[in-house]
PDB file of C-alpha atoms in Angstrom:
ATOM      1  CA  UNK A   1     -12.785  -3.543 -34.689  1.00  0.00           C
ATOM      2  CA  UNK A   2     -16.237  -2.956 -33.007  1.00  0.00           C
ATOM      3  CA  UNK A   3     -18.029   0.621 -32.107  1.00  0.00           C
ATOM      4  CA  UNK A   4     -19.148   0.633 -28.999  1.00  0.00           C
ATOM      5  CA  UNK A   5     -22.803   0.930 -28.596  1.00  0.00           C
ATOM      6  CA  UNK A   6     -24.629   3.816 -27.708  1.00  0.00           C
ATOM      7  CA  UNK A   7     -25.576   3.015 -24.144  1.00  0.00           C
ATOM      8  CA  UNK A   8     -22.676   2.825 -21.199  1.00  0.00           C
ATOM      9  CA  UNK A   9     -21.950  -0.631 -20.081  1.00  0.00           C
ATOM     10  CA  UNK A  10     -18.433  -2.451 -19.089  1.00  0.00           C
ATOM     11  CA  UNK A  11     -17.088  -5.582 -18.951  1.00  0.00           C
ATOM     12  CA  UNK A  12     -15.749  -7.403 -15.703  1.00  0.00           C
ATOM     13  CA  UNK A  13     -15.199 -10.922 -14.704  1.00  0.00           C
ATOM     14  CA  UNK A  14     -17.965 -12.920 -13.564  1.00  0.00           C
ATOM     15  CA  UNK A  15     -18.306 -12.999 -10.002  1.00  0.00           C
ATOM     16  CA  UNK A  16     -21.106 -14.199  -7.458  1.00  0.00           C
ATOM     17  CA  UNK A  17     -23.023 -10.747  -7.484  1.00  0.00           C
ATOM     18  CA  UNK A  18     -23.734 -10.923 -11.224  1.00  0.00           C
ATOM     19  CA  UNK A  19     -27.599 -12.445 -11.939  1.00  0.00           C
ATOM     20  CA  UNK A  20     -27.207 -15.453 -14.380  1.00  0.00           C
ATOM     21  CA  UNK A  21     -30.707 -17.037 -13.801  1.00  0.00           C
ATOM     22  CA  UNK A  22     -32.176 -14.311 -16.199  1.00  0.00           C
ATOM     23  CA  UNK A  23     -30.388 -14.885 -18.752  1.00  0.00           C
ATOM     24  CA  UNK A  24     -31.039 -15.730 -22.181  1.00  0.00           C
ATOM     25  CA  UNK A  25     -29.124 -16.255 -25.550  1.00  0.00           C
ATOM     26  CA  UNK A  26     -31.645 -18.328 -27.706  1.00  0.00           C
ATOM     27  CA  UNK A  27     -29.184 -20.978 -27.712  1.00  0.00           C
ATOM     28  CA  UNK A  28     -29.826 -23.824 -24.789  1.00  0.00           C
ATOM     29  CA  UNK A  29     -26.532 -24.638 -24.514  1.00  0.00           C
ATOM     30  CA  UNK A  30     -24.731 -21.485 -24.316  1.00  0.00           C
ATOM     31  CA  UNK A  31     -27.208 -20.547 -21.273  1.00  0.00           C
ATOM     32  CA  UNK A  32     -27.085 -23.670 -19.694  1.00  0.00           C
ATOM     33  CA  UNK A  33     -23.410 -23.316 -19.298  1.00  0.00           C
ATOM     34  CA  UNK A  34     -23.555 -19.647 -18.039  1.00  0.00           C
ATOM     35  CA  UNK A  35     -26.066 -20.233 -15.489  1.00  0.00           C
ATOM     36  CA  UNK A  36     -24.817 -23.903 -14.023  1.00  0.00           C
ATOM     37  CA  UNK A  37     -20.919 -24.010 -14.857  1.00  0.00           C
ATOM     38  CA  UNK A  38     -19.274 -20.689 -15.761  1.00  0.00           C
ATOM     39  CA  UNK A  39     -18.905 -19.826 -11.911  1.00  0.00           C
ATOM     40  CA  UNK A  40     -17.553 -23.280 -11.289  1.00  0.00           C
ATOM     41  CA  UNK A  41     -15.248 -23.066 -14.298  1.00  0.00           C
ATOM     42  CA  UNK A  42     -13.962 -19.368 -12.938  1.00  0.00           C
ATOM     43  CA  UNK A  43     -13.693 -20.891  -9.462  1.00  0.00           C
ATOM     44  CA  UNK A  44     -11.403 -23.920 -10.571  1.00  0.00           C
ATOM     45  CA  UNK A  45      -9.316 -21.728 -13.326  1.00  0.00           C
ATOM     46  CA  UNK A  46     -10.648 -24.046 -16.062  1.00  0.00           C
ATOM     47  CA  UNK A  47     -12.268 -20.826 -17.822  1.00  0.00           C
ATOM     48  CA  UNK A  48     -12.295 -17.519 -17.209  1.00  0.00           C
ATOM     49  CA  UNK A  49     -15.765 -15.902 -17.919  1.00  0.00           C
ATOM     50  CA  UNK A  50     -16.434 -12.395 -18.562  1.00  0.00           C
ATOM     51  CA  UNK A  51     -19.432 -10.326 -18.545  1.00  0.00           C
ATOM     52  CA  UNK A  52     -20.872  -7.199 -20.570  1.00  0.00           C
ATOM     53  CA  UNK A  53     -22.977  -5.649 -17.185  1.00  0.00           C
ATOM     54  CA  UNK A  54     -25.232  -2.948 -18.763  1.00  0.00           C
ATOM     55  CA  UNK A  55     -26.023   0.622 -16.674  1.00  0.00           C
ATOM     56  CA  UNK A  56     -29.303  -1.043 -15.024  1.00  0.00           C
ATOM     57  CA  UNK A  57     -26.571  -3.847 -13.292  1.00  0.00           C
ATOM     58  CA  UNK A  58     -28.454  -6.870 -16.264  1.00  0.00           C
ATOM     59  CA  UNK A  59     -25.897  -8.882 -17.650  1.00  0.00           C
ATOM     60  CA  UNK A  60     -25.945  -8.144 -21.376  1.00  0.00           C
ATOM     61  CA  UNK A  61     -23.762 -10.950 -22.550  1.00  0.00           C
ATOM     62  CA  UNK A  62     -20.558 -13.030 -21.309  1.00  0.00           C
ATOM     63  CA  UNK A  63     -17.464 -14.522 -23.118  1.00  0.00           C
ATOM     64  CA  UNK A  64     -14.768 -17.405 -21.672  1.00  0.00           C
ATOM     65  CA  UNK A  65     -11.512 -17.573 -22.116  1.00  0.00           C
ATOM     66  CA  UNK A  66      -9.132 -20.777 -21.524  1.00  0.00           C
ATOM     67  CA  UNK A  67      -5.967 -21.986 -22.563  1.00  0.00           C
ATOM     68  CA  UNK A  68      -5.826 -24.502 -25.043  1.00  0.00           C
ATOM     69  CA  UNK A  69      -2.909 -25.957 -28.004  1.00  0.00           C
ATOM     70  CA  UNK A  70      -3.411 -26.678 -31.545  1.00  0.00           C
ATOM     71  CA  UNK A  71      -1.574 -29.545 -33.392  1.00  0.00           C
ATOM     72  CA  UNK A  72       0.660 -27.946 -35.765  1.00  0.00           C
ATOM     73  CA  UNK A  73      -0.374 -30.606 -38.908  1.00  0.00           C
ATOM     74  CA  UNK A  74      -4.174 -28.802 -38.182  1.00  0.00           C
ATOM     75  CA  UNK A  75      -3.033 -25.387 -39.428  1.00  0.00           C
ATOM     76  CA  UNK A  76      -2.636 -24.518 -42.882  1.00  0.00           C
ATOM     77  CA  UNK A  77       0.470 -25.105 -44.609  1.00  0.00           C
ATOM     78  CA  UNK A  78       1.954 -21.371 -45.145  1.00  0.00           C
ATOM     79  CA  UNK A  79       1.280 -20.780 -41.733  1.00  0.00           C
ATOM     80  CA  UNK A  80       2.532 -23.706 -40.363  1.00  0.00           C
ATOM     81  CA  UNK A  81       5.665 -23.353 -42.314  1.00  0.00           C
ATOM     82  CA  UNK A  82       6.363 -20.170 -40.609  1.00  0.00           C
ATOM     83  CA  UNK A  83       6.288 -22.022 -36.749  1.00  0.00           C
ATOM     84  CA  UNK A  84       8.486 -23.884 -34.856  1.00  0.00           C
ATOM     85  CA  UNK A  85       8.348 -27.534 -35.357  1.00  0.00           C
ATOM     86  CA  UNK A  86       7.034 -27.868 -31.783  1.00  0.00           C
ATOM     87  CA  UNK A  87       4.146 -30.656 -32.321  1.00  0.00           C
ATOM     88  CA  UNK A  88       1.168 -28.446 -30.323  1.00  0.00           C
ATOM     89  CA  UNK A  89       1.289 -24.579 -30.706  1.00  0.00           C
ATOM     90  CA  UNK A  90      -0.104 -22.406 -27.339  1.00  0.00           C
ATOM     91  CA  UNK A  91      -3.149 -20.839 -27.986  1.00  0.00           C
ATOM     92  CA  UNK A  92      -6.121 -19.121 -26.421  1.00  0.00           C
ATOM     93  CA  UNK A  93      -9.873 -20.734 -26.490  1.00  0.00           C
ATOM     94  CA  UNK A  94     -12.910 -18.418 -27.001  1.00  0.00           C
ATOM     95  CA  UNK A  95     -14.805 -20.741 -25.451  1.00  0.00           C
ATOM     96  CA  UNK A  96     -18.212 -19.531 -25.369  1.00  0.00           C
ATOM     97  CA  UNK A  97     -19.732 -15.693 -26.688  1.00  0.00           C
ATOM     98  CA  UNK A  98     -23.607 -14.933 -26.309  1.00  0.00           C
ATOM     99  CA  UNK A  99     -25.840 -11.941 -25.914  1.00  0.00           C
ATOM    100  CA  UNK A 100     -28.850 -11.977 -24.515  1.00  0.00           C
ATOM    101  CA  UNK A 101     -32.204 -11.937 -26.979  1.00  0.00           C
ATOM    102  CA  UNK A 102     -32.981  -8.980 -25.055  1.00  0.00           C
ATOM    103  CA  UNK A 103     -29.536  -6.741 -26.386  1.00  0.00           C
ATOM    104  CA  UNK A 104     -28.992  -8.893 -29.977  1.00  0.00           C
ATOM    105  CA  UNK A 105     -28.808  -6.228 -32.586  1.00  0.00           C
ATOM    106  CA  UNK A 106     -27.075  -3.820 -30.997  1.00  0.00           C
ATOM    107  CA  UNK A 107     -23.053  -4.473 -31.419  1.00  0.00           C
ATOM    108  CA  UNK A 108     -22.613  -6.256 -28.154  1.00  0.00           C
ATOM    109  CA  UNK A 109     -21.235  -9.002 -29.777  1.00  0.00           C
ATOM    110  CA  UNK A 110     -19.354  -7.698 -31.526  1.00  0.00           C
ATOM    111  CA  UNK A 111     -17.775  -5.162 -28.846  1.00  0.00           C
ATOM    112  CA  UNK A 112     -17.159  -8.673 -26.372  1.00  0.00           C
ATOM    113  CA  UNK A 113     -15.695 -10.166 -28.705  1.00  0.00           C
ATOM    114  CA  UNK A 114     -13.022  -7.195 -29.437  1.00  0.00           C
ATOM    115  CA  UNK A 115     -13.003  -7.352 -25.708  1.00  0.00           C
ATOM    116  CA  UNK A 116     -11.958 -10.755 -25.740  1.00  0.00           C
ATOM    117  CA  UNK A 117      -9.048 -10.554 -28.570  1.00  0.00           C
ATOM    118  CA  UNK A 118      -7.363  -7.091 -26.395  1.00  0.00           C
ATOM    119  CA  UNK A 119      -7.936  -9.584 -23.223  1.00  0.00           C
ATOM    120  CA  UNK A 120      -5.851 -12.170 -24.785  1.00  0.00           C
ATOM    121  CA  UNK A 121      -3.300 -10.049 -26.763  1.00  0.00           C
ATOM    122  CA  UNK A 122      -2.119  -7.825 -23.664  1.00  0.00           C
ATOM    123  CA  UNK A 123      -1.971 -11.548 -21.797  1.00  0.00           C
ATOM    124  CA  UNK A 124       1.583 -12.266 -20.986  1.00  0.00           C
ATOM    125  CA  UNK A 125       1.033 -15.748 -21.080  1.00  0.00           C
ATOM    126  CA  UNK A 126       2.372 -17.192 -24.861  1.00  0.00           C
ATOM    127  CA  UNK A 127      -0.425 -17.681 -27.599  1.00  0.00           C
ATOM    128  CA  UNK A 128      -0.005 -17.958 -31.018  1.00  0.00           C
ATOM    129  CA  UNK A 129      -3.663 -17.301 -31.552  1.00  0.00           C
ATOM    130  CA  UNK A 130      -7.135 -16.819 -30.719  1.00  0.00           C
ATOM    131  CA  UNK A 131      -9.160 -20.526 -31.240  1.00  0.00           C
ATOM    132  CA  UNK A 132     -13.097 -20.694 -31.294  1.00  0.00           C
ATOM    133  CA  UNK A 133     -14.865 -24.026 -31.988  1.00  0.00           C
ATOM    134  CA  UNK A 134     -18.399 -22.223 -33.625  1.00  0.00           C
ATOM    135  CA  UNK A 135     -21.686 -24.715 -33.243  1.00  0.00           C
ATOM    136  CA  UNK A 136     -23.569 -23.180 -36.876  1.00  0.00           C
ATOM    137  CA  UNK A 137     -23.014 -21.482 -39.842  1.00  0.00           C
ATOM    138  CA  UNK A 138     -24.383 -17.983 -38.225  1.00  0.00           C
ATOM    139  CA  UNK A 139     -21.769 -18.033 -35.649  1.00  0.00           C
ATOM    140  CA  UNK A 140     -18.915 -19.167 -38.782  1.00  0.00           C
ATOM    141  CA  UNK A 141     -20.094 -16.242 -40.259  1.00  0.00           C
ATOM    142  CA  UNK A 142     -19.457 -13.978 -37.556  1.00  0.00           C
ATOM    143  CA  UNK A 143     -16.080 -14.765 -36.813  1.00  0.00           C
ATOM    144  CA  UNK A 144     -15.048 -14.982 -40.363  1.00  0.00           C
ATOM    145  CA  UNK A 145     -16.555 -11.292 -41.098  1.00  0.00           C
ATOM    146  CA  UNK A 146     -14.287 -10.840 -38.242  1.00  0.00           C
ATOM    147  CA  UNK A 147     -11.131 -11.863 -39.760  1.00  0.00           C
ATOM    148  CA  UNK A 148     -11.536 -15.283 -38.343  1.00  0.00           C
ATOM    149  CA  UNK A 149      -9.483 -18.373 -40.660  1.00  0.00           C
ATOM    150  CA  UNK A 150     -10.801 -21.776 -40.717  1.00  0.00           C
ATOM    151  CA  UNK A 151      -8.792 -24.753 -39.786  1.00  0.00           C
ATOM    152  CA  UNK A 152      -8.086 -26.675 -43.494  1.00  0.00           C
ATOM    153  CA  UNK A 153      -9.510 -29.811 -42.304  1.00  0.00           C
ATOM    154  CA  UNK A 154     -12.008 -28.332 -39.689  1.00  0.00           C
ATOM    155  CA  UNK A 155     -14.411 -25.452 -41.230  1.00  0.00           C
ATOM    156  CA  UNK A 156     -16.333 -24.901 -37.527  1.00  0.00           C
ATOM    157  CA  UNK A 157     -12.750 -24.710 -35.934  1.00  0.00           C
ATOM    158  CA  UNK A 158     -11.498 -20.929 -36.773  1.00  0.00           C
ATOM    159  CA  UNK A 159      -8.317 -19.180 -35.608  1.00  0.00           C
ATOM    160  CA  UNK A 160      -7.283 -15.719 -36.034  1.00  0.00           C
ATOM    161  CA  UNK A 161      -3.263 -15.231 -35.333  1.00  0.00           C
ATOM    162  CA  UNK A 162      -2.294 -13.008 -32.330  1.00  0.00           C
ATOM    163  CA  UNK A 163      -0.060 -10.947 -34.732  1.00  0.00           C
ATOM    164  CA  UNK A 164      -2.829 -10.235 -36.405  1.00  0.00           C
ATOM    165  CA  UNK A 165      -4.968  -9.198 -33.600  1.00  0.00           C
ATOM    166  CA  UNK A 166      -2.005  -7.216 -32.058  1.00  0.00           C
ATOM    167  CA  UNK A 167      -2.393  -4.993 -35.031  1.00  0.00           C
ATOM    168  CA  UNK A 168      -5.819  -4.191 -33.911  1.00  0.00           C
ATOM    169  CA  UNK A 169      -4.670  -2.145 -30.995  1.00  0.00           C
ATOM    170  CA  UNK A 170      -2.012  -0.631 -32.166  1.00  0.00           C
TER     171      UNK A 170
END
C-alpha cells in the first residue's frame, strides 16, 4: 500500500492532549470539524478519530472512522449479486482524511489512509467494506489510484471491499 515516510511518527486516537487549534488542511471544512467536533464525536462513539502525531508531538494529519450500511440496489450489479439479499450491507465510513499544508507531499496521506483500511480490516465488528463520501475530483482521484470503486449511481461515493483490503496485509 503506502511507504512510510522518512521521518518517525505514529498514529493514536485522538485524545484531549493532542493540539487541534493549529491545524490546517486547506480545506475549511475538514478543519472545522477536527478542531470543534472530532473530540465530541470520539467522546459520544459517533466517530472515532485518529491522528498521525509527528516526532516534535504536531499533529500531522487525522482520519475518522464510523459505522455506517449501504443499500444493496447502490452497489454494482456483479457485486451485489454475490451478497446476501439483506436490504443494507454493514460497512465502515472513512469519514474524514486530511494532512496538514504543512506535511502535504510527503506520503502521509497516503500512509493514514493504509492506517485506516488495517484499522478496519483487523475490526471484529462485520463490514463488507470500506465507504468514503469524497467532496472533489482531487480527493476521487486519490482513492481511486487507491483501488477505490465508485458507487454506479454515485461517482463521489467510493467503496473498496474488505476482501480486497484483507489482501493488503496478508
Amino acid at each position: 500500500m503506502a511507504a512510510a515516510p522518512e521521518e518517525p511518527f505514529h498514529v493514536e486516537a485522538l485524545g484531549p492532549r493532542h493540539d487541534r487549534n493549529s491545524f490546517r488542511s486547506g480545506v475549511d471544512p475538514l478543519d472545522r470539524y477536527f478542531r470543534i467536533q472530532a473530540g465530541q464525536d470520539a467522546r459520544k462513539n459517533m466517530a472515532a478519530p485518529f491522528v498521525l502525531v509527528l516526532p516534535n508531538g504536531v499533529i500531522g494529519g487525522y482520519y475518522t472512522l464510523s459505522s455506517t450500511g449501504v443499500m444493496l440496489s447502490e452497489l454494482p450489479v456483479d457485486i451485489a449479486r454475490r451478497l446476501p439479499r439483506y436490504p443494507l450491507v454493514p460497512a465502515t465510513l472513512l469519514g474524514r482524511l486530511a494532512v496538514d499544508q504543512r506535511w502535504q507531499g510527503r506520503g502521509y496521506g497516503r500512509y493514514l489512509l493504509a492506517d485506516a483500511l488495517h484499522r478496519a480490516v483487523r475490526s471484529e465488528i462485520a463490514s463488507f467494506a470500506v465507504v468514503v463520501d469524497v467532496k472533489d475530483e482531487a480527493a476521487r482521484r486519490f482513492y481511486q489510484r487507491e483501488s477505490f470503486l465508485p458507487f454506479p449511481d454515485k461517482p463521489m461515493k467510493l467503496f473498496r471491499p474488505m476482501a480486497d483490503i484483507a489482501k493488503l496485509f496478508e
